[in-house]
XYZ file of C-alpha atoms in Angstrom:
125
model
C -18.978 10.757 -2.192
C -15.796 9.282 -0.770
C -12.191 9.307 -1.976
C -9.012 7.542 -0.925
C -5.394 8.239 -1.837
C -2.544 5.787 -1.256
C 0.185 7.756 0.538
C 2.594 4.915 1.470
C 3.735 1.965 -0.615
C 3.481 1.521 -4.382
C 0.189 -0.275 -4.917
C -2.659 -1.601 -2.794
C -5.586 -3.768 -3.834
C -8.729 -3.996 -1.751
C -12.395 -4.805 -2.466
C -11.936 -4.688 -6.228
C -9.970 -1.414 -6.249
C -6.296 -1.115 -7.143
C -4.708 1.996 -5.674
C -1.479 3.486 -6.983
C 0.758 5.786 -4.959
C -0.467 9.425 -4.812
C -3.509 8.832 -7.027
C -6.835 9.835 -5.499
C -9.709 7.527 -6.391
C -13.479 7.638 -5.802
C -14.667 4.778 -3.587
C -17.870 3.423 -2.092
C -18.842 3.997 1.521
C -17.918 0.443 2.603
C -14.403 0.832 1.139
C -14.099 4.237 2.847
C -15.087 2.681 6.179
C -12.534 -0.097 5.702
C -9.638 2.192 4.718
C -10.356 5.206 6.925
C -7.752 5.237 9.683
C -5.306 3.093 7.714
C -1.925 4.845 7.859
C -1.309 4.016 4.184
C -4.306 6.071 3.029
C -5.651 9.598 3.087
C -9.448 9.172 3.022
C -11.997 11.960 2.546
C -15.761 12.212 2.714
C -17.013 14.878 0.290
C -20.360 16.561 -0.469
C -21.910 16.314 2.997
C -23.928 19.470 3.788
C -23.620 20.383 7.471
C -27.308 21.339 7.770
C -28.693 18.164 6.175
C -30.137 15.975 8.966
C -30.472 12.999 6.630
C -27.198 11.083 6.457
C -25.910 7.990 4.718
C -26.084 6.154 8.024
C -29.891 6.026 7.929
C -31.231 3.053 5.980
C -33.528 3.586 3.045
C -37.043 2.179 3.299
C -36.215 -1.090 1.528
C -32.862 -1.631 3.283
C -32.123 -3.264 6.604
C -30.268 -1.156 9.161
C -26.508 -1.608 9.025
C -25.153 -3.909 11.700
C -22.117 -2.788 13.673
C -19.018 -4.547 12.423
C -15.566 -4.555 13.925
C -13.523 -4.994 10.750
C -14.884 -6.227 7.449
C -13.478 -9.683 6.878
C -12.596 -10.257 3.277
C -12.250 -13.775 1.981
C -8.738 -14.385 0.693
C -8.939 -15.385 -2.966
C -6.703 -18.273 -3.901
C -5.083 -17.575 -7.269
C -3.908 -20.219 -9.705
C -0.537 -19.982 -11.406
C -2.182 -19.366 -14.795
C -4.360 -16.554 -13.344
C -1.292 -14.893 -11.856
C 0.718 -15.179 -15.072
C -2.150 -13.496 -16.936
C -2.067 -10.464 -14.627
C -0.056 -7.327 -15.172
C 2.760 -6.228 -12.860
C 0.599 -3.745 -10.903
C -2.045 -6.371 -10.130
C 0.607 -8.869 -9.003
C 2.334 -6.263 -6.823
C -0.978 -5.382 -5.168
C -1.505 -9.034 -4.244
C 2.059 -9.280 -2.884
C 1.362 -6.238 -0.675
C -1.939 -7.763 0.517
C 0.026 -10.869 1.535
C 2.464 -8.730 3.555
C 5.318 -8.759 1.058
C 7.496 -6.078 -0.500
C 7.226 -6.165 -4.316
C 10.482 -4.212 -4.691
C 12.314 -7.282 -3.338
C 10.986 -9.447 -6.192
C 12.942 -9.129 -9.434
C 10.460 -10.280 -12.063
C 7.092 -11.805 -12.881
C 8.152 -15.369 -12.063
C 9.356 -14.342 -8.579
C 6.102 -12.449 -7.913
C 4.029 -15.456 -9.015
C 6.113 -17.841 -6.878
C 5.822 -15.536 -3.855
C 2.039 -15.265 -4.188
C 1.543 -19.006 -4.659
C 3.683 -19.768 -1.602
C 2.279 -17.103 0.713
C -1.422 -17.401 -0.130
C -1.278 -20.997 1.116
C 0.177 -19.812 4.445
C -2.498 -17.097 4.825
C -5.264 -19.595 4.065
C -4.185 -21.973 6.852
């Protein structure tokens, strides 16, 4: 089992998880691998007996061995204005953070939506 806790910033959204400041959350191994070492997170691997030679790194019989990856590349989702307006504040702030912005500098929902629409186009180029 793996957990991650956001220790810097207000919110962070990655791989379908929305993290809030100082709230520990259970995550999958691939999310743990992505976030481990990120200065914004405190990541932990739990329930690993020291004497158990079988680890998560060994593939199961019906699985292919994991290929070495440098950094998982996540496709940037392009949001429409109506999708963004239907989201709550926390979801919008997480997207702003993913785009490199500071949600505390945006006064309201319309500014967050405008920021996301403008900056997701720049990231996609």
